[in-house]
PDB file of C-alpha atoms in Angstrom:
ATOM      1  CA  MET A 348      88.610 -69.811 -17.143  1.00  0.00           C
ATOM      2  CA  SER A 349      85.305 -69.253 -15.353  1.00  0.00           C
ATOM      3  CA  LEU A 350      82.051 -70.972 -16.279  1.00  0.00           C
ATOM      4  CA  ALA A 351      80.545 -67.636 -17.309  1.00  0.00           C
ATOM      5  CA  THR A 352      83.457 -66.965 -19.682  1.00  0.00           C
ATOM      6  CA  LEU A 353      83.051 -70.429 -21.217  1.00  0.00           C
ATOM      7  CA  VAL A 354      79.320 -69.889 -21.729  1.00  0.00           C
ATOM      8  CA  ILE A 355      79.902 -66.511 -23.398  1.00  0.00           C
ATOM      9  CA  ALA A 356      82.652 -67.958 -25.620  1.00  0.00           C
ATOM     10  CA  ALA A 357      80.429 -70.879 -26.651  1.00  0.00           C
ATOM     11  CA  ALA A 358      77.519 -68.541 -27.450  1.00  0.00           C
ATOM     12  CA  ALA A 359      79.762 -66.314 -29.567  1.00  0.00           C
ATOM     13  CA  ALA A 360      81.167 -69.307 -31.453  1.00  0.00           C
ATOM     14  CA  SER A 361      77.685 -70.627 -32.284  1.00  0.00           C
ATOM     15  CA  ALA A 362      76.209 -67.262 -33.285  1.00  0.00           C
ATOM     16  CA  ALA A 363      75.182 -66.841 -36.904  1.00  0.00           C
ATOM     17  CA  PRO A 364      77.869 -65.216 -39.044  1.00  0.00           C
ATOM     18  CA  SER A 365      77.552 -61.558 -39.930  1.00  0.00           C
ATOM     19  CA  ILE A 366      76.473 -61.255 -43.553  1.00  0.00           C
ATOM     20  CA  GLU A 367      76.437 -57.959 -45.440  1.00  0.00           C
ATOM     21  CA  PRO A 368      72.814 -56.877 -46.022  1.00  0.00           C
ATOM     22  CA  ALA A 369      73.335 -56.422 -49.793  1.00  0.00           C
ATOM     23  CA  THR A 370      74.895 -59.892 -50.050  1.00  0.00           C
ATOM     24  CA  ARG A 371      72.056 -61.445 -48.040  1.00  0.00           C
ATOM     25  CA  ALA A 372      69.469 -59.688 -50.249  1.00  0.00           C
ATOM     26  CA  ALA A 373      71.141 -60.893 -53.470  1.00  0.00           C
ATOM     27  CA  ILE A 374      71.321 -64.496 -52.214  1.00  0.00           C
ATOM     28  CA  GLU A 375      67.701 -64.401 -51.033  1.00  0.00           C
ATOM     29  CA  ALA A 376      66.607 -63.000 -54.426  1.00  0.00           C
ATOM     30  CA  THR A 377      68.143 -66.032 -56.170  1.00  0.00           C
ATOM     31  CA  CYS A 378      66.547 -68.389 -53.654  1.00  0.00           C
ATOM     32  CA  PHE A 379      63.124 -66.800 -54.173  1.00  0.00           C
ATOM     33  CA  ASP A 380      63.553 -66.978 -57.967  1.00  0.00           C
ATOM     34  CA  TYR A 381      63.973 -70.735 -57.496  1.00  0.00           C
ATOM     35  CA  VAL A 382      61.158 -71.198 -54.956  1.00  0.00           C
ATOM     36  CA  ASP A 383      58.610 -68.729 -56.321  1.00  0.00           C
ATOM     37  CA  GLY A 384      59.399 -69.727 -59.893  1.00  0.00           C
ATOM     38  CA  GLN A 385      58.415 -73.306 -59.094  1.00  0.00           C
ATOM     39  CA  LEU A 386      55.303 -72.243 -57.177  1.00  0.00           C
ATOM     40  CA  GLU A 387      54.285 -69.948 -60.088  1.00  0.00           C
ATOM     41  CA  GLY A 388      55.190 -72.524 -62.725  1.00  0.00           C
ATOM     42  CA  ASP A 389      57.648 -70.034 -64.307  1.00  0.00           C
ATOM     43  CA  PRO A 390      60.518 -72.017 -65.888  1.00  0.00           C
ATOM     44  CA  ALA A 391      62.490 -68.910 -66.953  1.00  0.00           C
ATOM     45  CA  ARG A 392      62.570 -67.644 -63.373  1.00  0.00           C
ATOM     46  CA  VAL A 393      63.774 -71.023 -62.086  1.00  0.00           C
ATOM     47  CA  ALA A 394      66.376 -71.342 -64.872  1.00  0.00           C
ATOM     48  CA  ARG A 395      68.023 -68.000 -64.084  1.00  0.00           C
ATOM     49  CA  ALA A 396      68.634 -69.148 -60.484  1.00  0.00           C
ATOM     50  CA  LEU A 397      70.491 -72.317 -61.544  1.00  0.00           C
ATOM     51  CA  HIS A 398      74.039 -73.019 -62.664  1.00  0.00           C
ATOM     52  CA  PRO A 399      74.149 -74.902 -66.008  1.00  0.00           C
ATOM     53  CA  ASP A 400      75.948 -77.769 -64.234  1.00  0.00           C
ATOM     54  CA  LEU A 401      73.485 -77.929 -61.302  1.00  0.00           C
ATOM     55  CA  ALA A 402      73.634 -81.075 -59.169  1.00  0.00           C
ATOM     56  CA  LYS A 403      70.280 -81.515 -57.404  1.00  0.00           C
ATOM     57  CA  ARG A 404      69.894 -84.630 -55.297  1.00  0.00           C
ATOM     58  CA  ALA A 405      67.623 -86.300 -52.766  1.00  0.00           C
ATOM     59  CA  VAL A 406      68.625 -89.157 -50.474  1.00  0.00           C
ATOM     60  CA  LEU A 407      66.838 -92.414 -51.361  1.00  0.00           C
ATOM     61  CA  GLY A 408      68.913 -94.753 -49.219  1.00  0.00           C
ATOM     62  CA  ASP A 409      69.521 -98.312 -50.300  1.00  0.00           C
ATOM     63  CA  THR A 410      67.556 -99.361 -53.367  1.00  0.00           C
ATOM     64  CA  PRO A 411      67.567-102.622 -55.336  1.00  0.00           C
ATOM     65  CA  ASP A 412      69.947-100.944 -57.819  1.00  0.00           C
ATOM     66  CA  GLU A 413      72.157 -98.812 -55.614  1.00  0.00           C
ATOM     67  CA  ARG A 414      73.705 -98.675 -52.157  1.00  0.00           C
ATOM     68  CA  LEU A 415      73.359 -95.187 -50.684  1.00  0.00           C
ATOM     69  CA  GLY A 416      70.992 -94.256 -53.499  1.00  0.00           C
ATOM     70  CA  LEU A 417      70.387 -90.699 -54.635  1.00  0.00           C
ATOM     71  CA  ARG A 418      67.663 -89.179 -56.801  1.00  0.00           C
ATOM     72  CA  ARG A 419      69.676 -87.119 -59.294  1.00  0.00           C
ATOM     73  CA  MET A 420      68.407 -84.144 -61.244  1.00  0.00           C
ATOM     74  CA  GLY A 421      70.058 -81.477 -63.386  1.00  0.00           C
ATOM     75  CA  LYS A 422      69.005 -78.009 -64.462  1.00  0.00           C
ATOM     76  CA  GLU A 423      67.157 -79.128 -67.598  1.00  0.00           C
ATOM     77  CA  GLU A 424      64.994 -81.676 -65.751  1.00  0.00           C
ATOM     78  CA  LEU A 425      64.109 -79.198 -63.000  1.00  0.00           C
ATOM     79  CA  VAL A 426      63.190 -76.513 -65.552  1.00  0.00           C
ATOM     80  CA  ALA A 427      61.089 -79.065 -67.503  1.00  0.00           C
ATOM     81  CA  LEU A 428      59.232 -80.094 -64.333  1.00  0.00           C
ATOM     82  CA  THR A 429      58.562 -76.414 -63.613  1.00  0.00           C
ATOM     83  CA  ARG A 430      57.271 -75.957 -67.184  1.00  0.00           C
ATOM     84  CA  GLN A 431      54.878 -78.876 -66.518  1.00  0.00           C
ATOM     85  CA  GLY A 432      53.632 -77.091 -63.371  1.00  0.00           C
ATOM     86  CA  VAL A 433      54.509 -79.990 -61.056  1.00  0.00           C
ATOM     87  CA  LEU A 434      54.746 -77.699 -57.984  1.00  0.00           C
ATOM     88  CA  LYS A 435      52.468 -74.891 -59.178  1.00  0.00           C
ATOM     89  CA  THR A 436      50.575 -73.718 -56.106  1.00  0.00           C
ATOM     90  CA  PRO A 437      47.909 -71.036 -55.514  1.00  0.00           C
ATOM     91  CA  LYS A 438      49.582 -67.972 -53.979  1.00  0.00           C
ATOM     92  CA  GLU A 439      47.472 -68.124 -50.805  1.00  0.00           C
ATOM     93  CA  GLN A 440      49.206 -71.443 -50.014  1.00  0.00           C
ATOM     94  CA  TRP A 441      52.742 -70.054 -50.442  1.00  0.00           C
ATOM     95  CA  ASP A 442      54.182 -70.762 -47.009  1.00  0.00           C
ATOM     96  CA  ARG A 443      57.856 -70.470 -47.984  1.00  0.00           C
ATOM     97  CA  SER A 444      61.162 -69.190 -46.688  1.00  0.00           C
ATOM     98  CA  CYS A 445      64.785 -68.660 -47.718  1.00  0.00           C
ATOM     99  CA  THR A 446      67.371 -68.507 -44.938  1.00  0.00           C
ATOM    100  CA  VAL A 447      71.014 -67.641 -45.634  1.00  0.00           C
ATOM    101  CA  LEU A 448      72.996 -69.838 -43.249  1.00  0.00           C
ATOM    102  CA  ASP A 449      76.566 -68.807 -44.059  1.00  0.00           C
ATOM    103  CA  VAL A 450      78.691 -66.917 -46.583  1.00  0.00           C
ATOM    104  CA  ALA A 451      82.433 -67.216 -47.183  1.00  0.00           C
ATOM    105  CA  GLY A 452      83.776 -65.197 -50.093  1.00  0.00           C
ATOM    106  CA  ASN A 453      82.052 -66.465 -53.253  1.00  0.00           C
ATOM    107  CA  ALA A 454      80.286 -69.383 -51.527  1.00  0.00           C
ATOM    108  CA  ALA A 455      77.042 -69.462 -49.572  1.00  0.00           C
ATOM    109  CA  VAL A 456      74.823 -72.045 -47.871  1.00  0.00           C
ATOM    110  CA  VAL A 457      71.046 -71.487 -47.914  1.00  0.00           C
ATOM    111  CA  ARG A 458      67.961 -73.317 -46.578  1.00  0.00           C
ATOM    112  CA  ALA A 459      64.753 -73.023 -48.627  1.00  0.00           C
ATOM    113  CA  GLU A 460      61.400 -74.365 -47.496  1.00  0.00           C
ATOM    114  CA  THR A 461      57.938 -74.626 -49.044  1.00  0.00           C
ATOM    115  CA  PRO A 462      54.910 -76.746 -48.135  1.00  0.00           C
ATOM    116  CA  TRP A 463      56.321 -79.400 -50.522  1.00  0.00           C
ATOM    117  CA  PHE A 464      60.071 -79.563 -49.882  1.00  0.00           C
ATOM    118  CA  VAL A 465      63.160 -78.449 -47.955  1.00  0.00           C
ATOM    119  CA  ASP A 466      66.296 -77.662 -49.975  1.00  0.00           C
ATOM    120  CA  PHE A 467      69.824 -76.963 -48.808  1.00  0.00           C
ATOM    121  CA  PHE A 468      71.729 -74.991 -51.448  1.00  0.00           C
ATOM    122  CA  HIS A 469      75.359 -74.320 -52.145  1.00  0.00           C
ATOM    123  CA  MET A 470      75.433 -71.054 -54.060  1.00  0.00           C
ATOM    124  CA  GLY A 471      78.314 -69.437 -55.887  1.00  0.00           C
ATOM    125  CA  ARG A 472      78.845 -65.789 -56.727  1.00  0.00           C
ATOM    126  CA  PHE A 473      79.733 -65.275 -60.380  1.00  0.00           C
ATOM    127  CA  GLY A 474      80.506 -61.592 -60.872  1.00  0.00           C
ATOM    128  CA  GLU A 475      77.597 -59.899 -59.135  1.00  0.00           C
ATOM    129  CA  ARG A 476      75.201 -62.879 -59.528  1.00  0.00           C
ATOM    130  CA  TRP A 477      74.538 -65.590 -56.967  1.00  0.00           C
ATOM    131  CA  ILE A 478      73.574 -68.910 -58.576  1.00  0.00           C
ATOM    132  CA  ILE A 479      72.540 -72.280 -57.125  1.00  0.00           C
ATOM    133  CA  VAL A 480      75.288 -74.800 -57.887  1.00  0.00           C
ATOM    134  CA  ASN A 481      74.251 -77.754 -55.680  1.00  0.00           C
ATOM    135  CA  ALA A 482      71.007 -78.663 -53.946  1.00  0.00           C
ATOM    136  CA  LEU A 483      70.202 -81.468 -51.512  1.00  0.00           C
ATOM    137  CA  TRP A 484      66.455 -81.695 -51.010  1.00  0.00           C
ATOM    138  CA  HIS A 485      63.902 -83.542 -48.939  1.00  0.00           C
ATOM    139  CA  PRO A 486      60.272 -83.885 -50.054  1.00  0.00           C
ATOM    140  CA  LYS A 487      57.644 -83.182 -47.416  1.00  0.00           C
ATOM    141  CA  PRO A 488      54.686 -85.564 -47.155  1.00  0.00           C
ATOM    142  CA  LYS A 489      51.558 -84.420 -48.915  1.00  0.00           C
ATOM    143  CA  PRO A 490      48.601 -83.574 -46.635  1.00  0.00           C
ATOM    144  CA  GLY A 491      47.100 -86.805 -45.312  1.00  0.00           C
ATOM    145  CA  GLN A 492      50.213 -88.811 -46.248  1.00  0.00           C
ATOM    146  CA  ALA A 493      52.365 -90.421 -43.570  1.00  0.00           C
ATOM    147  CA  PRO A 494      55.916 -89.001 -43.262  1.00  0.00           C
TER     148      PRO A 494
END
């Protein structure tokens, strides 16, 4: 096999998967319900994006109480924090994105980013609805705060 053939094969293997436009749009709509709902302080919008058994976690690392510690949060806590306006942000500061990374049948992987956090979602399709089932997130440092 020639070097050129290997390079072309490697590029094809690493290319982003082809995702149906309607599927991508539906997944992005759920992601933006989650992101924009938090930035607006709209708990109903956030709630409709989340599975009732949501597992939302952030890596803490080793803590005095736990090896490989995780910050754990469920749907109800996230909706309550949204109701409190914890991440409510003026619209002119809404630098946010939702990127669909991969879809396989009824499962999708998505990256969401705002000025305050990065989330990686596992979404599931239930009928015609895409819903966030799992989220692993990383808080971004606040302006003036060291990373």
